[in-house]
PDB file of C-alpha atoms in Angstrom:
ATOM      1  CA  UNK A  11       3.552-198.642-117.931  1.00 40.00           C
ATOM      2  CA  UNK A  12       1.195-201.539-118.325  1.00 41.00           C
ATOM      3  CA  UNK A  13       2.828-204.924-119.041  1.00 39.00           C
ATOM      4  CA  UNK A  14       0.794-206.832-121.577  1.00 39.00           C
ATOM      5  CA  UNK A  15       0.710-210.616-122.112  1.00 39.00           C
ATOM      6  CA  UNK A  16       3.520-211.545-124.594  1.00 37.00           C
ATOM      7  CA  UNK A  17       1.455-214.357-126.012  1.00 39.00           C
ATOM      8  CA  UNK A  18      -0.878-212.024-128.065  1.00 41.00           C
ATOM      9  CA  UNK A  19       0.081-210.229-131.234  1.00 39.00           C
ATOM     10  CA  UNK A  20      -0.607-206.675-130.227  1.00 42.00           C
ATOM     11  CA  UNK A  21       1.281-206.763-126.982  1.00 41.00           C
ATOM     12  CA  UNK A  22       4.328-207.842-128.996  1.00 39.00           C
ATOM     13  CA  UNK A  23       3.946-204.511-130.967  1.00 41.00           C
ATOM     14  CA  UNK A  24       3.592-202.720-127.501  1.00 40.00           C
ATOM     15  CA  UNK A  25       6.744-204.529-126.246  1.00 37.00           C
ATOM     16  CA  UNK A  26       8.623-203.192-129.222  1.00 36.00           C
ATOM     17  CA  UNK A  27       7.415-199.674-128.417  1.00 37.00           C
ATOM     18  CA  UNK A  28       5.360-199.318-131.547  1.00 38.00           C
ATOM     19  CA  UNK A  29       2.456-197.091-131.833  1.00 34.00           C
ATOM     20  CA  UNK A  30      -0.284-198.134-134.047  1.00 35.00           C
ATOM     21  CA  UNK A  31      -0.465-196.019-137.240  1.00 35.00           C
ATOM     22  CA  UNK A  32      -0.032-196.522-140.996  1.00 34.00           C
ATOM     23  CA  UNK A  33       3.286-196.402-142.743  1.00 31.00           C
ATOM     24  CA  UNK A  34       4.546-192.962-143.652  1.00 31.00           C
ATOM     25  CA  UNK A  35       5.675-194.422-146.920  1.00 32.00           C
ATOM     26  CA  UNK A  36       2.217-195.242-147.740  1.00 35.00           C
ATOM     27  CA  UNK A  37       1.447-191.480-148.117  1.00 32.00           C
ATOM     28  CA  UNK A  38       4.119-191.555-150.799  1.00 31.00           C
ATOM     29  CA  UNK A  39       2.404-194.483-152.754  1.00 35.00           C
ATOM     30  CA  UNK A  40       4.387-197.417-151.279  1.00 35.00           C
ATOM     31  CA  UNK A  41       2.628-200.560-150.016  1.00 40.00           C
ATOM     32  CA  UNK A  42       3.226-203.822-148.403  1.00 42.00           C
ATOM     33  CA  UNK A  43       4.181-206.566-150.898  1.00 38.00           C
ATOM     34  CA  UNK A  44       0.846-208.369-150.163  1.00 41.00           C
ATOM     35  CA  UNK A  45      -1.068-205.541-151.624  1.00 43.00           C
ATOM     36  CA  UNK A  46      -2.479-204.217-148.324  1.00 44.00           C
ATOM     37  CA  UNK A  47      -2.275-200.498-148.266  1.00 43.00           C
ATOM     38  CA  UNK A  48      -2.546-198.761-144.906  1.00 43.00           C
ATOM     39  CA  UNK A  49      -4.580-195.590-144.898  1.00 41.00           C
ATOM     40  CA  UNK A  50      -2.884-192.223-145.916  1.00 40.00           C
ATOM     41  CA  UNK A  51      -0.844-190.485-143.502  1.00 41.00           C
ATOM     42  CA  UNK A  52       1.681-191.966-141.044  1.00 41.00           C
ATOM     43  CA  UNK A  53       3.778-191.903-137.974  1.00 40.00           C
ATOM     44  CA  UNK A  54       7.004-193.350-136.938  1.00 36.00           C
ATOM     45  CA  UNK A  55       7.049-196.451-134.819  1.00 39.00           C
ATOM     46  CA  UNK A  56       9.753-196.906-132.179  1.00 40.00           C
ATOM     47  CA  UNK A  57      11.499-193.744-132.958  1.00 39.00           C
ATOM     48  CA  UNK A  58      13.210-192.080-135.836  1.00 40.00           C
ATOM     49  CA  UNK A  59      13.890-194.253-138.904  1.00 41.00           C
ATOM     50  CA  UNK A  60      11.807-197.120-137.390  1.00 42.00           C
ATOM     51  CA  UNK A  61       8.521-197.756-139.313  1.00 43.00           C
ATOM     52  CA  UNK A  62       6.052-200.649-139.077  1.00 52.00           C
ATOM     53  CA  UNK A  63       2.881-201.246-140.809  1.00 62.00           C
ATOM     54  CA  UNK A  64      -0.371-201.455-138.715  1.00 75.00           C
ATOM     55  CA  UNK A  65      -0.831-205.020-139.844  1.00 85.00           C
ATOM     56  CA  UNK A  66       2.441-206.971-140.178  1.00 87.00           C
ATOM     57  CA  UNK A  67       3.561-208.373-143.567  1.00 87.00           C
ATOM     58  CA  UNK A  68       2.190-211.569-144.630  1.00 85.00           C
ATOM     59  CA  UNK A  69      -1.332-210.944-143.291  1.00 92.00           C
ATOM     60  CA  UNK A  70      -3.754-210.481-146.079  1.00 92.00           C
ATOM     61  CA  UNK A  71      -6.824-208.403-145.323  1.00 94.00           C
ATOM     62  CA  UNK A  72     -10.043-208.840-146.964  1.00 95.00           C
ATOM     63  CA  UNK A  73     -11.836-205.975-148.835  1.00 96.00           C
ATOM     64  CA  UNK A  74     -14.103-205.521-145.890  1.00 96.00           C
ATOM     65  CA  UNK A  75     -11.209-205.711-143.268  1.00 95.00           C
ATOM     66  CA  UNK A  76      -9.327-203.049-145.403  1.00 94.00           C
ATOM     67  CA  UNK A  77     -12.332-200.717-145.352  1.00 96.00           C
ATOM     68  CA  UNK A  78     -12.721-201.216-141.595  1.00 96.00           C
ATOM     69  CA  UNK A  79      -9.052-200.619-140.895  1.00 95.00           C
ATOM     70  CA  UNK A  80      -9.200-197.257-142.844  1.00 95.00           C
ATOM     71  CA  UNK A  81     -12.325-196.309-140.694  1.00 96.00           C
ATOM     72  CA  UNK A  82     -10.575-197.302-137.416  1.00 95.00           C
ATOM     73  CA  UNK A  83      -7.365-195.164-138.414  1.00 94.00           C
ATOM     74  CA  UNK A  84      -9.274-192.139-139.570  1.00 96.00           C
ATOM     75  CA  UNK A  85     -11.222-191.942-136.317  1.00 96.00           C
ATOM     76  CA  UNK A  86      -8.179-192.662-134.303  1.00 95.00           C
ATOM     77  CA  UNK A  87      -6.171-189.838-136.336  1.00 96.00           C
ATOM     78  CA  UNK A  88      -9.151-187.373-135.790  1.00 97.00           C
ATOM     79  CA  UNK A  89      -9.215-188.095-131.956  1.00 97.00           C
ATOM     80  CA  UNK A  90      -5.554-188.013-131.451  1.00 97.00           C
ATOM     81  CA  UNK A  91      -5.286-184.717-133.364  1.00 97.00           C
ATOM     82  CA  UNK A  92      -7.767-183.061-131.018  1.00 97.00           C
ATOM     83  CA  UNK A  93      -5.924-184.407-128.029  1.00 97.00           C
ATOM     84  CA  UNK A  94      -2.664-183.115-129.364  1.00 96.00           C
ATOM     85  CA  UNK A  95      -4.045-179.707-129.958  1.00 97.00           C
ATOM     86  CA  UNK A  96      -5.477-179.797-126.346  1.00 97.00           C
ATOM     87  CA  UNK A  97      -2.060-180.812-124.989  1.00 97.00           C
ATOM     88  CA  UNK A  98      -0.320-177.912-126.973  1.00 97.00           C
ATOM     89  CA  UNK A  99      -2.720-175.444-125.446  1.00 97.00           C
ATOM     90  CA  UNK A 100      -1.864-176.609-121.939  1.00 97.00           C
ATOM     91  CA  UNK A 101       1.852-176.560-122.872  1.00 97.00           C
ATOM     92  CA  UNK A 102       1.413-172.904-124.032  1.00 96.00           C
ATOM     93  CA  UNK A 103      -0.200-171.978-120.649  1.00 96.00           C
ATOM     94  CA  UNK A 104       2.636-173.650-118.815  1.00 96.00           C
ATOM     95  CA  UNK A 105       5.205-171.807-120.988  1.00 96.00           C
ATOM     96  CA  UNK A 106       3.258-168.477-120.327  1.00 94.00           C
ATOM     97  CA  UNK A 107       3.068-169.250-116.548  1.00 94.00           C
ATOM     98  CA  UNK A 108       6.800-169.822-116.215  1.00 94.00           C
ATOM     99  CA  UNK A 109       7.591-166.744-118.217  1.00 93.00           C
ATOM    100  CA  UNK A 110       6.182-164.467-115.520  1.00 90.00           C
ATOM    101  CA  UNK A 111       8.231-161.731-114.217  1.00 91.00           C
ATOM    102  CA  UNK A 112       6.789-162.090-110.794  1.00 91.00           C
ATOM    103  CA  UNK A 113       6.313-164.910-108.501  1.00 92.00           C
ATOM    104  CA  UNK A 114       5.219-168.207-109.924  1.00 93.00           C
ATOM    105  CA  UNK A 115       1.662-169.464-109.277  1.00 93.00           C
ATOM    106  CA  UNK A 116       2.749-172.780-108.296  1.00 94.00           C
ATOM    107  CA  UNK A 117      -0.943-173.953-107.575  1.00 95.00           C
ATOM    108  CA  UNK A 118      -1.907-173.109-111.197  1.00 95.00           C
ATOM    109  CA  UNK A 119       1.256-174.816-112.643  1.00 95.00           C
ATOM    110  CA  UNK A 120       0.408-177.784-110.671  1.00 96.00           C
ATOM    111  CA  UNK A 121      -3.117-177.796-112.053  1.00 97.00           C
ATOM    112  CA  UNK A 122      -1.788-177.344-115.657  1.00 96.00           C
ATOM    113  CA  UNK A 123       0.588-180.386-114.925  1.00 96.00           C
ATOM    114  CA  UNK A 124      -2.433-182.484-113.814  1.00 97.00           C
ATOM    115  CA  UNK A 125      -4.319-181.452-117.027  1.00 97.00           C
ATOM    116  CA  UNK A 126      -1.386-182.321-119.133  1.00 97.00           C
ATOM    117  CA  UNK A 127      -1.151-185.698-117.565  1.00 97.00           C
ATOM    118  CA  UNK A 128      -4.973-186.278-118.234  1.00 97.00           C
ATOM    119  CA  UNK A 129      -4.323-185.573-121.906  1.00 97.00           C
ATOM    120  CA  UNK A 130      -1.396-187.998-122.072  1.00 97.00           C
ATOM    121  CA  UNK A 131      -3.490-190.508-120.291  1.00 97.00           C
ATOM    122  CA  UNK A 132      -6.195-190.071-122.871  1.00 97.00           C
ATOM    123  CA  UNK A 133      -3.789-190.400-125.805  1.00 97.00           C
ATOM    124  CA  UNK A 134      -2.353-193.771-124.261  1.00 96.00           C
ATOM    125  CA  UNK A 135      -5.858-194.963-123.791  1.00 97.00           C
ATOM    126  CA  UNK A 136      -6.789-194.123-127.419  1.00 96.00           C
ATOM    127  CA  UNK A 137      -3.609-195.997-128.657  1.00 95.00           C
ATOM    128  CA  UNK A 138      -4.717-199.151-126.644  1.00 95.00           C
ATOM    129  CA  UNK A 139      -8.230-198.878-127.931  1.00 96.00           C
ATOM    130  CA  UNK A 140      -6.991-198.681-131.587  1.00 94.00           C
ATOM    131  CA  UNK A 141      -4.737-201.813-130.857  1.00 92.00           C
ATOM    132  CA  UNK A 142      -7.720-203.601-129.438  1.00 94.00           C
ATOM    133  CA  UNK A 143      -9.852-202.734-132.567  1.00 95.00           C
ATOM    134  CA  UNK A 144      -7.030-204.021-134.854  1.00 93.00           C
ATOM    135  CA  UNK A 145      -6.928-207.216-132.708  1.00 93.00           C
ATOM    136  CA  UNK A 146     -10.656-207.683-133.028  1.00 95.00           C
ATOM    137  CA  UNK A 147     -10.474-206.927-136.947  1.00 95.00           C
ATOM    138  CA  UNK A 148      -8.289-209.954-137.541  1.00 95.00           C
ATOM    139  CA  UNK A 149      -9.362-213.585-137.659  1.00 95.00           C
ATOM    140  CA  UNK A 150      -7.741-216.030-135.351  1.00 95.00           C
ATOM    141  CA  UNK A 151      -5.611-217.392-138.143  1.00 95.00           C
ATOM    142  CA  UNK A 152      -4.498-213.894-139.183  1.00 95.00           C
ATOM    143  CA  UNK A 153      -3.662-213.064-135.556  1.00 94.00           C
ATOM    144  CA  UNK A 154      -1.411-216.230-135.403  1.00 94.00           C
ATOM    145  CA  UNK A 155       0.317-215.195-138.646  1.00 94.00           C
ATOM    146  CA  UNK A 156       0.760-211.647-137.268  1.00 93.00           C
ATOM    147  CA  UNK A 157       2.119-213.073-133.951  1.00 92.00           C
ATOM    148  CA  UNK A 158       4.622-215.266-135.857  1.00 93.00           C
ATOM    149  CA  UNK A 159       5.776-212.419-137.929  1.00 93.00           C
ATOM    150  CA  UNK A 160       6.044-210.055-135.021  1.00 92.00           C
ATOM    151  CA  UNK A 161       8.061-212.646-133.113  1.00 94.00           C
ATOM    152  CA  UNK A 162      10.467-213.003-135.999  1.00 93.00           C
ATOM    153  CA  UNK A 163      10.904-209.171-136.266  1.00 92.00           C
ATOM    154  CA  UNK A 164      11.498-209.007-132.613  1.00 93.00           C
ATOM    155  CA  UNK A 165      14.227-211.629-132.741  1.00 95.00           C
ATOM    156  CA  UNK A 166      15.876-210.023-135.653  1.00 95.00           C
ATOM    157  CA  UNK A 167      15.702-206.542-133.748  1.00 94.00           C
ATOM    158  CA  UNK A 168      17.528-208.230-130.776  1.00 95.00           C
ATOM    159  CA  UNK A 169      20.115-209.625-133.136  1.00 95.00           C
ATOM    160  CA  UNK A 170      20.625-206.323-134.621  1.00 94.00           C
ATOM    161  CA  UNK A 171      20.912-204.702-131.178  1.00 93.00           C
ATOM    162  CA  UNK A 172      23.601-207.325-130.147  1.00 91.00           C
ATOM    163  CA  UNK A 173      25.518-206.823-133.337  1.00 92.00           C
ATOM    164  CA  UNK A 174      25.516-203.078-133.051  1.00 91.00           C
ATOM    165  CA  UNK A 175      25.976-202.824-129.286  1.00 84.00           C
ATOM    166  CA  UNK A 176      28.522-200.675-127.605  1.00 80.00           C
ATOM    167  CA  UNK A 177      32.030-200.471-129.011  1.00 72.00           C
ATOM    168  CA  UNK A 178      34.601-202.806-127.437  1.00 69.00           C
ATOM    169  CA  UNK A 179      36.500-201.617-124.450  1.00 75.00           C
ATOM    170  CA  UNK A 180      40.178-200.373-125.130  1.00 68.00           C
ATOM    171  CA  UNK A 181      42.077-197.590-126.443  1.00 65.00           C
ATOM    172  CA  UNK A 182      41.253-196.011-129.769  1.00 62.00           C
ATOM    173  CA  UNK A 183      44.722-196.715-130.966  1.00 60.00           C
ATOM    174  CA  UNK A 184      43.949-200.532-130.654  1.00 54.00           C
ATOM    175  CA  UNK A 185      41.625-200.253-133.557  1.00 55.00           C
ATOM    176  CA  UNK A 186      43.052-201.497-137.099  1.00 56.00           C
TER     177      UNK A 186
END
């Protein structure tokens, strides 16, 4: 895993384990309070139940920026979809190879594993490229606002983790 500089806006997103994609809620007609609407579609960030907009709340985009954002996400979505299909095809071949009645062709399996790793690397590179394009889309003032917002979100996330940490040690009977 590549460690990114924490001083920049996008690495903060990466540090939170977020994948750049629009809100799933936008597909249902919801949008950010500032009127920015991510492009249709959506994907979870940071696992089930965690969603983040591609541009943090409070950063208002111009009409031109919104159009560029839509273009960036449409291309990224198409490219990632093609890579996911390629990955599923490789997974199918691995499944078929493991389902053989006879001896395993370990050389073929190793080759398929390498192909799968290449696809995963391409997906990761695509995500980074998309984040770089988002970074370049924003003005320096917008980047600063985004960084401040993401720092606040990260701090709140850490507070939530601390509050919802593991249950205290002790017998279950000790509970009120």
